[in-house]
Amino acid sequence: MRERRSRQPMAYGGPSVEKVLGALPVVAEYCHRLDLAGIVDRACPIREAVAILTHGQVIEALVANRLTSPSPLYRVQDWAWTWAVGETLGIAPATLGDDRIARALDAIAPELDRIVGSVGAQAIAAFGRMCPGCTGT
């Protein structure tokens, strides 16, 4: 005869949350290899000592937004909640409000040429020539 075992209470984990991952890990890795946040932060350091995000982190989130969800720059915070932004970029979705995005865009505007040149130079350093047979002409 089979022994009867006493039932033990079941332990359940927290509720599951589904988020869109898509190309975010790839975008995050490219941004990291390009040192996008670092380049932006060196060109446009934040002035507020209490800022939660740097301008570079906000710009990385905007780049990820444009590459994964190419639509008008609207409701980025909602996109960040739906997509796995916190998990891949390490940015809390709640910090990507319209005002914070506007401050980052205002900060980089006067330094845009410098930022683009630095990112381009870093891309060449990180990835080399994209086409080994290309001569550049």
JSON list of C-alpha atoms in Angstrom, two decimals:
[
{"chain": "A", "resi": 1, "resn": "MET", "atom": "CA", "xyz": [0.00, 0.00, 0.00]},
{"chain": "A", "resi": 2, "resn": "ARG", "atom": "CA", "xyz": [1.20, 3.49, -0.87]},
{"chain": "A", "resi": 3, "resn": "GLU", "atom": "CA", "xyz": [2.11, 5.92, 1.88]},
{"chain": "A", "resi": 4, "resn": "ARG", "atom": "CA", "xyz": [0.09, 9.05, 2.17]},
{"chain": "A", "resi": 5, "resn": "ARG", "atom": "CA", "xyz": [2.13, 12.20, 2.31]},
{"chain": "A", "resi": 6, "resn": "SER", "atom": "CA", "xyz": [0.87, 15.29, 3.98]},
{"chain": "A", "resi": 7, "resn": "ARG", "atom": "CA", "xyz": [0.30, 18.18, 1.67]},
{"chain": "A", "resi": 8, "resn": "GLN", "atom": "CA", "xyz": [2.66, 21.04, 1.97]},
{"chain": "A", "resi": 9, "resn": "PRO", "atom": "CA", "xyz": [1.48, 24.53, 1.19]},
{"chain": "A", "resi": 10, "resn": "MET", "atom": "CA", "xyz": [2.41, 25.76, -2.26]},
{"chain": "A", "resi": 11, "resn": "ALA", "atom": "CA", "xyz": [4.71, 28.74, -2.49]},
{"chain": "A", "resi": 12, "resn": "TYR", "atom": "CA", "xyz": [3.94, 31.02, -5.37]},
{"chain": "A", "resi": 13, "resn": "GLY", "atom": "CA", "xyz": [6.20, 33.69, -6.78]},
{"chain": "A", "resi": 14, "resn": "GLY", "atom": "CA", "xyz": [5.15, 37.19, -7.60]},
{"chain": "A", "resi": 15, "resn": "PRO", "atom": "CA", "xyz": [2.90, 37.93, -10.54]},
{"chain": "A", "resi": 16, "resn": "SER", "atom": "CA", "xyz": [4.52, 37.52, -13.92]},
{"chain": "A", "resi": 17, "resn": "VAL", "atom": "CA", "xyz": [5.05, 40.56, -16.09]},
{"chain": "A", "resi": 18, "resn": "GLU", "atom": "CA", "xyz": [5.46, 40.39, -19.82]},
{"chain": "A", "resi": 19, "resn": "LYS", "atom": "CA", "xyz": [7.49, 43.04, -21.57]},
{"chain": "A", "resi": 20, "resn": "VAL", "atom": "CA", "xyz": [8.60, 43.39, -25.15]},
{"chain": "A", "resi": 21, "resn": "LEU", "atom": "CA", "xyz": [12.29, 42.64, -25.60]},
{"chain": "A", "resi": 22, "resn": "GLY", "atom": "CA", "xyz": [12.70, 42.89, -29.37]},
{"chain": "A", "resi": 23, "resn": "ALA", "atom": "CA", "xyz": [16.03, 44.34, -30.43]},
{"chain": "A", "resi": 24, "resn": "LEU", "atom": "CA", "xyz": [16.67, 46.15, -27.13]},
{"chain": "A", "resi": 25, "resn": "PRO", "atom": "CA", "xyz": [19.60, 43.92, -26.10]},
{"chain": "A", "resi": 26, "resn": "VAL", "atom": "CA", "xyz": [21.30, 44.57, -29.45]},
{"chain": "A", "resi": 27, "resn": "VAL", "atom": "CA", "xyz": [20.65, 48.31, -29.24]},
{"chain": "A", "resi": 28, "resn": "ALA", "atom": "CA", "xyz": [21.95, 48.40, -25.65]},
{"chain": "A", "resi": 29, "resn": "GLU", "atom": "CA", "xyz": [25.15, 46.59, -26.65]},
{"chain": "A", "resi": 30, "resn": "TYR", "atom": "CA", "xyz": [25.76, 48.94, -29.60]},
{"chain": "A", "resi": 31, "resn": "CYS", "atom": "CA", "xyz": [25.17, 51.98, -27.40]},
{"chain": "A", "resi": 32, "resn": "HIS", "atom": "CA", "xyz": [27.59, 50.55, -24.85]},
{"chain": "A", "resi": 33, "resn": "ARG", "atom": "CA", "xyz": [30.27, 49.82, -27.48]},
{"chain": "A", "resi": 34, "resn": "LEU", "atom": "CA", "xyz": [29.82, 53.30, -28.92]},
{"chain": "A", "resi": 35, "resn": "ASP", "atom": "CA", "xyz": [30.02, 54.81, -25.41]},
{"chain": "A", "resi": 36, "resn": "LEU", "atom": "CA", "xyz": [27.05, 56.92, -26.43]},
{"chain": "A", "resi": 37, "resn": "ALA", "atom": "CA", "xyz": [26.07, 57.91, -22.89]},
{"chain": "A", "resi": 38, "resn": "GLY", "atom": "CA", "xyz": [29.68, 58.71, -21.99]},
{"chain": "A", "resi": 39, "resn": "ILE", "atom": "CA", "xyz": [30.20, 60.88, -25.07]},
{"chain": "A", "resi": 40, "resn": "VAL", "atom": "CA", "xyz": [26.99, 62.82, -24.41]},
{"chain": "A", "resi": 41, "resn": "ASP", "atom": "CA", "xyz": [27.79, 63.17, -20.70]},
{"chain": "A", "resi": 42, "resn": "ARG", "atom": "CA", "xyz": [31.29, 64.52, -21.40]},
{"chain": "A", "resi": 43, "resn": "ALA", "atom": "CA", "xyz": [29.91, 67.03, -23.90]},
{"chain": "A", "resi": 44, "resn": "CYS", "atom": "CA", "xyz": [26.89, 67.98, -21.75]},
{"chain": "A", "resi": 45, "resn": "PRO", "atom": "CA", "xyz": [27.43, 67.30, -18.06]},
{"chain": "A", "resi": 46, "resn": "ILE", "atom": "CA", "xyz": [24.35, 67.57, -15.90]},
{"chain": "A", "resi": 47, "resn": "ARG", "atom": "CA", "xyz": [24.13, 70.58, -13.65]},
{"chain": "A", "resi": 48, "resn": "GLU", "atom": "CA", "xyz": [21.68, 69.26, -11.11]},
{"chain": "A", "resi": 49, "resn": "ALA", "atom": "CA", "xyz": [23.28, 67.31, -8.29]},
{"chain": "A", "resi": 50, "resn": "VAL", "atom": "CA", "xyz": [20.06, 65.41, -7.73]},
{"chain": "A", "resi": 51, "resn": "ALA", "atom": "CA", "xyz": [19.44, 64.24, -11.30]},
{"chain": "A", "resi": 52, "resn": "ILE", "atom": "CA", "xyz": [18.36, 60.62, -11.50]},
{"chain": "A", "resi": 53, "resn": "LEU", "atom": "CA", "xyz": [19.46, 60.19, -15.13]},
{"chain": "A", "resi": 54, "resn": "THR", "atom": "CA", "xyz": [22.29, 61.80, -17.03]},
{"chain": "A", "resi": 55, "resn": "HIS", "atom": "CA", "xyz": [21.67, 63.37, -20.42]},
{"chain": "A", "resi": 56, "resn": "GLY", "atom": "CA", "xyz": [23.56, 60.46, -21.96]},
{"chain": "A", "resi": 57, "resn": "GLN", "atom": "CA", "xyz": [21.24, 57.90, -20.43]},
{"chain": "A", "resi": 58, "resn": "VAL", "atom": "CA", "xyz": [18.20, 59.79, -21.72]},
{"chain": "A", "resi": 59, "resn": "ILE", "atom": "CA", "xyz": [19.69, 59.96, -25.22]},
{"chain": "A", "resi": 60, "resn": "GLU", "atom": "CA", "xyz": [20.43, 56.21, -25.13]},
{"chain": "A", "resi": 61, "resn": "ALA", "atom": "CA", "xyz": [16.79, 55.60, -24.26]},
{"chain": "A", "resi": 62, "resn": "LEU", "atom": "CA", "xyz": [15.67, 57.84, -27.12]},
{"chain": "A", "resi": 63, "resn": "VAL", "atom": "CA", "xyz": [17.95, 56.01, -29.57]},
{"chain": "A", "resi": 64, "resn": "ALA", "atom": "CA", "xyz": [16.51, 52.70, -28.37]},
{"chain": "A", "resi": 65, "resn": "ASN", "atom": "CA", "xyz": [13.00, 54.11, -28.73]},
{"chain": "A", "resi": 66, "resn": "ARG", "atom": "CA", "xyz": [13.59, 55.25, -32.29]},
{"chain": "A", "resi": 67, "resn": "LEU", "atom": "CA", "xyz": [15.21, 51.95, -33.33]},
{"chain": "A", "resi": 68, "resn": "THR", "atom": "CA", "xyz": [12.63, 49.66, -31.74]},
{"chain": "A", "resi": 69, "resn": "SER", "atom": "CA", "xyz": [9.46, 51.69, -32.13]},
{"chain": "A", "resi": 70, "resn": "PRO", "atom": "CA", "xyz": [9.85, 54.21, -34.94]},
{"chain": "A", "resi": 71, "resn": "SER", "atom": "CA", "xyz": [6.95, 56.51, -34.33]},
{"chain": "A", "resi": 72, "resn": "PRO", "atom": "CA", "xyz": [6.66, 60.17, -33.37]},
{"chain": "A", "resi": 73, "resn": "LEU", "atom": "CA", "xyz": [8.51, 61.11, -30.20]},
{"chain": "A", "resi": 74, "resn": "TYR", "atom": "CA", "xyz": [5.45, 60.82, -28.02]},
{"chain": "A", "resi": 75, "resn": "ARG", "atom": "CA", "xyz": [4.77, 58.95, -24.80]},
{"chain": "A", "resi": 76, "resn": "VAL", "atom": "CA", "xyz": [8.29, 57.59, -24.45]},
{"chain": "A", "resi": 77, "resn": "GLN", "atom": "CA", "xyz": [7.55, 56.73, -20.83]},
{"chain": "A", "resi": 78, "resn": "ASP", "atom": "CA", "xyz": [4.67, 54.47, -21.89]},
{"chain": "A", "resi": 79, "resn": "TRP", "atom": "CA", "xyz": [6.96, 52.77, -24.41]},
{"chain": "A", "resi": 80, "resn": "ALA", "atom": "CA", "xyz": [9.56, 52.23, -21.67]},
{"chain": "A", "resi": 81, "resn": "TRP", "atom": "CA", "xyz": [6.97, 50.56, -19.41]},
{"chain": "A", "resi": 82, "resn": "THR", "atom": "CA", "xyz": [5.87, 48.23, -22.22]},
{"chain": "A", "resi": 83, "resn": "TRP", "atom": "CA", "xyz": [9.36, 47.38, -23.43]},
{"chain": "A", "resi": 84, "resn": "ALA", "atom": "CA", "xyz": [12.11, 45.91, -21.23]},
{"chain": "A", "resi": 85, "resn": "VAL", "atom": "CA", "xyz": [13.94, 49.23, -20.90]},
{"chain": "A", "resi": 86, "resn": "GLY", "atom": "CA", "xyz": [14.71, 48.85, -17.21]},
{"chain": "A", "resi": 87, "resn": "GLU", "atom": "CA", "xyz": [16.09, 45.37, -17.71]},
{"chain": "A", "resi": 88, "resn": "THR", "atom": "CA", "xyz": [18.23, 46.12, -20.77]},
{"chain": "A", "resi": 89, "resn": "LEU", "atom": "CA", "xyz": [19.27, 49.76, -20.38]},
{"chain": "A", "resi": 90, "resn": "GLY", "atom": "CA", "xyz": [19.08, 49.99, -16.61]},
{"chain": "A", "resi": 91, "resn": "ILE", "atom": "CA", "xyz": [16.77, 53.00, -16.83]},
{"chain": "A", "resi": 92, "resn": "ALA", "atom": "CA", "xyz": [13.60, 53.14, -14.77]},
{"chain": "A", "resi": 93, "resn": "PRO", "atom": "CA", "xyz": [10.68, 53.91, -17.10]},
{"chain": "A", "resi": 94, "resn": "ALA", "atom": "CA", "xyz": [9.25, 56.41, -14.61]},
{"chain": "A", "resi": 95, "resn": "THR", "atom": "CA", "xyz": [12.32, 58.64, -15.10]},
{"chain": "A", "resi": 96, "resn": "LEU", "atom": "CA", "xyz": [11.67, 59.18, -18.81]},
{"chain": "A", "resi": 97, "resn": "GLY", "atom": "CA", "xyz": [9.07, 61.90, -18.49]},
{"chain": "A", "resi": 98, "resn": "ASP", "atom": "CA", "xyz": [8.54, 64.55, -21.14]},
{"chain": "A", "resi": 99, "resn": "ASP", "atom": "CA", "xyz": [10.26, 67.26, -19.09]},
{"chain": "A", "resi": 100, "resn": "ARG", "atom": "CA", "xyz": [13.40, 65.15, -18.58]},
{"chain": "A", "resi": 101, "resn": "ILE", "atom": "CA", "xyz": [13.58, 64.31, -22.27]},
{"chain": "A", "resi": 102, "resn": "ALA", "atom": "CA", "xyz": [13.15, 67.98, -23.19]},
{"chain": "A", "resi": 103, "resn": "ARG", "atom": "CA", "xyz": [16.01, 68.99, -20.84]},
{"chain": "A", "resi": 104, "resn": "ALA", "atom": "CA", "xyz": [18.32, 66.40, -22.41]},
{"chain": "A", "resi": 105, "resn": "LEU", "atom": "CA", "xyz": [17.46, 67.50, -25.95]},
{"chain": "A", "resi": 106, "resn": "ASP", "atom": "CA", "xyz": [17.96, 71.17, -25.02]},
{"chain": "A", "resi": 107, "resn": "ALA", "atom": "CA", "xyz": [21.34, 70.31, -23.48]},
{"chain": "A", "resi": 108, "resn": "ILE", "atom": "CA", "xyz": [22.70, 68.45, -26.51]},
{"chain": "A", "resi": 109, "resn": "ALA", "atom": "CA", "xyz": [21.45, 70.89, -29.16]},
{"chain": "A", "resi": 110, "resn": "PRO", "atom": "CA", "xyz": [24.44, 73.29, -28.95]},
{"chain": "A", "resi": 111, "resn": "GLU", "atom": "CA", "xyz": [26.90, 70.37, -28.82]},
{"chain": "A", "resi": 112, "resn": "LEU", "atom": "CA", "xyz": [25.35, 68.25, -31.55]},
{"chain": "A", "resi": 113, "resn": "ASP", "atom": "CA", "xyz": [28.22, 68.52, -34.07]},
{"chain": "A", "resi": 114, "resn": "ARG", "atom": "CA", "xyz": [30.76, 67.58, -31.41]},
{"chain": "A", "resi": 115, "resn": "ILE", "atom": "CA", "xyz": [28.64, 64.63, -30.23]},
{"chain": "A", "resi": 116, "resn": "VAL", "atom": "CA", "xyz": [28.03, 63.31, -33.75]},
{"chain": "A", "resi": 117, "resn": "GLY", "atom": "CA", "xyz": [31.73, 63.56, -34.59]},
{"chain": "A", "resi": 118, "resn": "SER", "atom": "CA", "xyz": [32.72, 61.77, -31.40]},
{"chain": "A", "resi": 119, "resn": "VAL", "atom": "CA", "xyz": [30.17, 58.99, -31.91]},
{"chain": "A", "resi": 120, "resn": "GLY", "atom": "CA", "xyz": [31.35, 58.58, -35.51]},
{"chain": "A", "resi": 121, "resn": "ALA", "atom": "CA", "xyz": [34.98, 58.34, -34.43]},
{"chain": "A", "resi": 122, "resn": "GLN", "atom": "CA", "xyz": [34.06, 55.84, -31.73]},
{"chain": "A", "resi": 123, "resn": "ALA", "atom": "CA", "xyz": [32.09, 53.77, -34.25]},
{"chain": "A", "resi": 124, "resn": "ILE", "atom": "CA", "xyz": [35.15, 53.52, -36.47]},
{"chain": "A", "resi": 125, "resn": "ALA", "atom": "CA", "xyz": [37.32, 52.59, -33.49]},
{"chain": "A", "resi": 126, "resn": "ALA", "atom": "CA", "xyz": [34.83, 50.02, -32.17]},
{"chain": "A", "resi": 127, "resn": "PHE", "atom": "CA", "xyz": [33.70, 48.43, -35.40]},
{"chain": "A", "resi": 128, "resn": "GLY", "atom": "CA", "xyz": [36.36, 49.29, -37.96]},
{"chain": "A", "resi": 129, "resn": "ARG", "atom": "CA", "xyz": [35.46, 49.43, -41.58]},
{"chain": "A", "resi": 130, "resn": "MET", "atom": "CA", "xyz": [32.08, 47.98, -42.32]},
{"chain": "A", "resi": 131, "resn": "CYS", "atom": "CA", "xyz": [33.13, 46.83, -45.76]},
{"chain": "A", "resi": 132, "resn": "PRO", "atom": "CA", "xyz": [36.65, 45.35, -45.95]},
{"chain": "A", "resi": 133, "resn": "GLY", "atom": "CA", "xyz": [36.77, 45.78, -49.73]},
{"chain": "A", "resi": 134, "resn": "CYS", "atom": "CA", "xyz": [35.55, 49.38, -49.69]},
{"chain": "A", "resi": 135, "resn": "THR", "atom": "CA", "xyz": [38.02, 52.09, -50.57]},
{"chain": "A", "resi": 136, "resn": "GLY", "atom": "CA", "xyz": [35.91, 54.96, -49.27]},
{"chain": "A", "resi": 137, "resn": "THR", "atom": "CA", "xyz": [35.22, 56.39, -52.70]}
]
